[in-house]
Each structure stands twice: as structure tokens, then as C-alpha cells.
Amino acid sequence: MSTNAIDRTTQSVTDGPLEGPSLLSDQTKSTLLSVGTATITTQLLSRGFRNTYLEGLSVSNPARQRMVGEAFTMRSIPAREDIDVPSIFQDYDHPQRKGVESVQPGHVLVIDSRGKKRAASLGHILATRLRLRGAAGVVTDGSLRDMDGFESLDLPTFSAGPSPTTNLAQHHVVDFQVPIACAEVAVYPGDIIVSDRDGVVCIPRHLAESVAADSLEQEKLEQFVLSRIEDGNPLRGTYPPDEQTMQMYRRGQR
């Protein structure tokens, strides 16, 4: 597919790539960075969303586990021998490179690699470019190349593991900023990607503010409940909290 065809696909599906700085409010971003993905998945479940956790991914650099940002999506199909040849590395407008250069500050690059790990989805040089562009992180259901570099990179990156093989052997990027599947989760451009020690979750964009606010309140209550359990109280009446426990909690919040 030509670069122009990719642009037309992007515009027809999403009315063009997200431009400029993140539209996620500072307050919502700060809140999502302070709460756990476990809490977020509970809030999403209460809203009817069961498939929001990107299973099977692990962080490259344990020092950079926390991530919040808008999804910038990239989709790949299986490589083909007559198209994905080494000479295309000389093309600065190759779709993968054009996608990397289109990622805006605050975006998380989310790559649909179809769960295939034999060849890497991305290498350390491109990830470094993303960091310098102000990206919030990288998520792929495929593998990463040059893992030594990723393990010290000052950018949250989550993948299905390492691979020394270049992406051309298995992946052909066809478009970006379109709906994709990553680790069996539907991710739309602009959805909010959040990560921590437990992994990566995807919040539908329109739910981000309410999920953030309710997650913060849930964690305040759970911290109170935990303190009661640590004091030796039984589960009955404490977890889940009955009305008496809730009254004690509300008094403490005044």
C-alpha cells in the first residue's frame, strides 16, 4: 500500500490523526497515574467493559512501569517476500517510520502485531526517537528488538518479549490511526492507555474522566477498608463494607 493510500485510510476512519498536545486534562492524567490498573478494570467492569486488559505483555524497564496517554495506533499485516525487502529501509517514508514521526507528545504508540513474536515490531532506535518526540510510551502484542537498550530506555515500553529479528521478516505496517486489536483488546485512536506493575489497560476515551474520578474514590475507600482489616476486623461487615463501616469512612472523609 502506498503512503498516500495510508493517509486516505487514516482520514476516512478517524478524520485525520490527532494533532497537537494531548487533550487529556492534566487532572485526569494525574489521577490515572495515581490509581492502579486493578482499580481501573473494576470501574470499567462496572460500566459493562470486560475486555480491557492487554494480556501477556511485560514491561522492558522496571523503573518505567507507569504510563498514561492517548493511543496512537499502528496496524501490521504479514510480511510478503517481494515487498518487504531490505532495500525499503532506505525509504524515509516507509509507513512504520512515517507513523513514528507522526506520534505527538503524550501519545502511546500501540502496535497491532497480531500477537506474532518471531520478528520484532520495533527497535531501540525508533523507540528512542519516540522518547525524544515526547511520546508517553509504546505497547505492542509482538516483540521488541535490541532489548538491552529498552531495559534502560527512559520510556515505558510493554511487549510480548524480545526478538533479534527485524520486523521485515514477519510484519508489514499498512496504516496507522485506525481501530486495531492489540493483545485481543480493541483499541481506537485516542483511547486512553494506562499501565503499572500489573500491566496495561485500555479505557474508551469518553469514559476516561469518570473512570479516573471513580477510581480515586474507590482507592480511598479500599485504603480505609485495608486499615480496618490490618486492625484485625473480620471480612464480614468490612469487606465489602456494610453501612456501619461506610458511615465510619464518611466521617473520616469530613
JSON list of C-alpha atoms in Angstrom, two decimals, residues 66-149:
[
{"chain": "A", "resi": 66, "resn": "ARG", "atom": "CA", "xyz": [3.65, 3.84, 34.96]},
{"chain": "A", "resi": 67, "resn": "MET", "atom": "CA", "xyz": [2.18, 5.25, 31.76]},
{"chain": "A", "resi": 68, "resn": "VAL", "atom": "CA", "xyz": [-0.85, 7.29, 30.75]},
{"chain": "A", "resi": 69, "resn": "GLY", "atom": "CA", "xyz": [-1.52, 8.62, 27.27]},
{"chain": "A", "resi": 70, "resn": "GLU", "atom": "CA", "xyz": [-3.75, 8.66, 24.22]},
{"chain": "A", "resi": 71, "resn": "ALA", "atom": "CA", "xyz": [-3.44, 5.72, 21.86]},
{"chain": "A", "resi": 72, "resn": "PHE", "atom": "CA", "xyz": [-1.73, 6.33, 18.54]},
{"chain": "A", "resi": 73, "resn": "THR", "atom": "CA", "xyz": [-2.47, 3.10, 16.70]},
{"chain": "A", "resi": 74, "resn": "MET", "atom": "CA", "xyz": [-0.37, 1.24, 14.13]},
{"chain": "A", "resi": 75, "resn": "ARG", "atom": "CA", "xyz": [-1.52, -1.87, 12.25]},
{"chain": "A", "resi": 76, "resn": "SER", "atom": "CA", "xyz": [0.56, -4.50, 10.52]},
{"chain": "A", "resi": 77, "resn": "ILE", "atom": "CA", "xyz": [-0.19, -7.50, 8.31]},
{"chain": "A", "resi": 78, "resn": "PRO", "atom": "CA", "xyz": [2.06, -10.46, 7.49]},
{"chain": "A", "resi": 79, "resn": "ALA", "atom": "CA", "xyz": [5.16, -9.51, 5.50]},
{"chain": "A", "resi": 80, "resn": "ARG", "atom": "CA", "xyz": [5.48, -10.61, 1.87]},
{"chain": "A", "resi": 81, "resn": "GLU", "atom": "CA", "xyz": [8.81, -11.59, 0.35]},
{"chain": "A", "resi": 82, "resn": "ASP", "atom": "CA", "xyz": [8.57, -9.48, -2.82]},
{"chain": "A", "resi": 83, "resn": "ILE", "atom": "CA", "xyz": [7.59, -6.33, -0.93]},
{"chain": "A", "resi": 84, "resn": "ASP", "atom": "CA", "xyz": [9.36, -6.42, 2.42]},
{"chain": "A", "resi": 85, "resn": "VAL", "atom": "CA", "xyz": [12.93, -6.45, 1.22]},
{"chain": "A", "resi": 86, "resn": "PRO", "atom": "CA", "xyz": [15.98, -4.87, 2.95]},
{"chain": "A", "resi": 87, "resn": "SER", "atom": "CA", "xyz": [16.13, -2.01, 0.45]},
{"chain": "A", "resi": 88, "resn": "ILE", "atom": "CA", "xyz": [12.95, -0.45, 1.87]},
{"chain": "A", "resi": 89, "resn": "PHE", "atom": "CA", "xyz": [14.99, 0.57, 4.92]},
{"chain": "A", "resi": 90, "resn": "GLN", "atom": "CA", "xyz": [16.27, 3.39, 2.68]},
{"chain": "A", "resi": 91, "resn": "ASP", "atom": "CA", "xyz": [12.75, 4.82, 2.37]},
{"chain": "A", "resi": 92, "resn": "TYR", "atom": "CA", "xyz": [12.24, 7.59, 4.93]},
{"chain": "A", "resi": 93, "resn": "ASP", "atom": "CA", "xyz": [8.51, 7.49, 4.15]},
{"chain": "A", "resi": 94, "resn": "HIS", "atom": "CA", "xyz": [8.17, 3.81, 4.96]},
{"chain": "A", "resi": 95, "resn": "PRO", "atom": "CA", "xyz": [4.83, 3.52, 6.84]},
{"chain": "A", "resi": 96, "resn": "GLN", "atom": "CA", "xyz": [6.47, 2.44, 10.10]},
{"chain": "A", "resi": 97, "resn": "ARG", "atom": "CA", "xyz": [8.82, 5.42, 10.10]},
{"chain": "A", "resi": 98, "resn": "LYS", "atom": "CA", "xyz": [6.11, 7.82, 9.00]},
{"chain": "A", "resi": 99, "resn": "GLY", "atom": "CA", "xyz": [3.98, 6.56, 11.87]},
{"chain": "A", "resi": 100, "resn": "VAL", "atom": "CA", "xyz": [6.78, 7.12, 14.37]},
{"chain": "A", "resi": 101, "resn": "GLU", "atom": "CA", "xyz": [7.29, 10.66, 13.07]},
{"chain": "A", "resi": 102, "resn": "SER", "atom": "CA", "xyz": [3.52, 11.30, 13.39]},
{"chain": "A", "resi": 103, "resn": "VAL", "atom": "CA", "xyz": [3.26, 10.40, 17.08]},
{"chain": "A", "resi": 104, "resn": "GLN", "atom": "CA", "xyz": [2.56, 13.53, 19.12]},
{"chain": "A", "resi": 105, "resn": "PRO", "atom": "CA", "xyz": [3.64, 14.41, 22.69]},
{"chain": "A", "resi": 106, "resn": "GLY", "atom": "CA", "xyz": [1.58, 12.46, 25.21]},
{"chain": "A", "resi": 107, "resn": "HIS", "atom": "CA", "xyz": [0.64, 9.70, 22.78]},
{"chain": "A", "resi": 108, "resn": "VAL", "atom": "CA", "xyz": [1.22, 6.00, 23.40]},
{"chain": "A", "resi": 109, "resn": "LEU", "atom": "CA", "xyz": [2.19, 4.11, 20.25]},
{"chain": "A", "resi": 110, "resn": "VAL", "atom": "CA", "xyz": [0.06, 0.95, 20.25]},
{"chain": "A", "resi": 111, "resn": "ILE", "atom": "CA", "xyz": [1.11, -1.62, 17.65]},
{"chain": "A", "resi": 112, "resn": "ASP", "atom": "CA", "xyz": [-1.06, -4.43, 16.34]},
{"chain": "A", "resi": 113, "resn": "SER", "atom": "CA", "xyz": [1.45, -7.18, 15.54]},
{"chain": "A", "resi": 114, "resn": "ARG", "atom": "CA", "xyz": [-1.21, -9.90, 15.52]},
{"chain": "A", "resi": 115, "resn": "GLY", "atom": "CA", "xyz": [0.46, -11.46, 18.56]},
{"chain": "A", "resi": 116, "resn": "LYS", "atom": "CA", "xyz": [3.37, -12.63, 16.41]},
{"chain": "A", "resi": 117, "resn": "LYS", "atom": "CA", "xyz": [6.77, -12.58, 18.13]},
{"chain": "A", "resi": 118, "resn": "ARG", "atom": "CA", "xyz": [9.23, -14.20, 15.70]},
{"chain": "A", "resi": 119, "resn": "ALA", "atom": "CA", "xyz": [10.26, -10.78, 14.37]},
{"chain": "A", "resi": 120, "resn": "ALA", "atom": "CA", "xyz": [10.30, -7.54, 16.34]},
{"chain": "A", "resi": 121, "resn": "SER", "atom": "CA", "xyz": [7.63, -4.88, 15.99]},
{"chain": "A", "resi": 122, "resn": "LEU", "atom": "CA", "xyz": [10.03, -2.07, 16.82]},
{"chain": "A", "resi": 123, "resn": "GLY", "atom": "CA", "xyz": [13.69, -1.46, 17.60]},
{"chain": "A", "resi": 124, "resn": "HIS", "atom": "CA", "xyz": [15.58, 0.71, 20.06]},
{"chain": "A", "resi": 125, "resn": "ILE", "atom": "CA", "xyz": [16.44, 3.47, 17.57]},
{"chain": "A", "resi": 126, "resn": "LEU", "atom": "CA", "xyz": [12.80, 4.13, 16.67]},
{"chain": "A", "resi": 127, "resn": "ALA", "atom": "CA", "xyz": [11.79, 3.93, 20.33]},
{"chain": "A", "resi": 128, "resn": "THR", "atom": "CA", "xyz": [14.46, 6.49, 21.19]},
{"chain": "A", "resi": 129, "resn": "ARG", "atom": "CA", "xyz": [13.04, 8.77, 18.52]},
{"chain": "A", "resi": 130, "resn": "LEU", "atom": "CA", "xyz": [9.60, 8.37, 20.11]},
{"chain": "A", "resi": 131, "resn": "ARG", "atom": "CA", "xyz": [11.00, 9.35, 23.51]},
{"chain": "A", "resi": 132, "resn": "LEU", "atom": "CA", "xyz": [12.54, 12.49, 22.05]},
{"chain": "A", "resi": 133, "resn": "ARG", "atom": "CA", "xyz": [9.22, 13.33, 20.37]},
{"chain": "A", "resi": 134, "resn": "GLY", "atom": "CA", "xyz": [7.59, 13.29, 23.80]},
{"chain": "A", "resi": 135, "resn": "ALA", "atom": "CA", "xyz": [5.68, 10.04, 23.46]},
{"chain": "A", "resi": 136, "resn": "ALA", "atom": "CA", "xyz": [4.21, 8.62, 26.66]},
{"chain": "A", "resi": 137, "resn": "GLY", "atom": "CA", "xyz": [5.11, 5.02, 25.83]},
{"chain": "A", "resi": 138, "resn": "VAL", "atom": "CA", "xyz": [4.98, 2.04, 23.50]},
{"chain": "A", "resi": 139, "resn": "VAL", "atom": "CA", "xyz": [2.73, -1.02, 23.63]},
{"chain": "A", "resi": 140, "resn": "THR", "atom": "CA", "xyz": [2.85, -3.97, 21.24]},
{"chain": "A", "resi": 141, "resn": "ASP", "atom": "CA", "xyz": [1.48, -7.50, 21.31]},
{"chain": "A", "resi": 142, "resn": "GLY", "atom": "CA", "xyz": [4.59, -8.51, 19.37]},
{"chain": "A", "resi": 143, "resn": "SER", "atom": "CA", "xyz": [8.25, -8.43, 20.36]},
{"chain": "A", "resi": 144, "resn": "LEU", "atom": "CA", "xyz": [10.93, -5.74, 20.64]},
{"chain": "A", "resi": 145, "resn": "ARG", "atom": "CA", "xyz": [14.43, -5.74, 19.19]},
{"chain": "A", "resi": 146, "resn": "ASP", "atom": "CA", "xyz": [17.62, -4.53, 20.96]},
{"chain": "A", "resi": 147, "resn": "MET", "atom": "CA", "xyz": [16.17, -5.33, 24.39]},
{"chain": "A", "resi": 148, "resn": "ASP", "atom": "CA", "xyz": [19.34, -4.20, 26.16]},
{"chain": "A", "resi": 149, "resn": "GLY", "atom": "CA", "xyz": [18.51, -0.68, 25.03]}
]
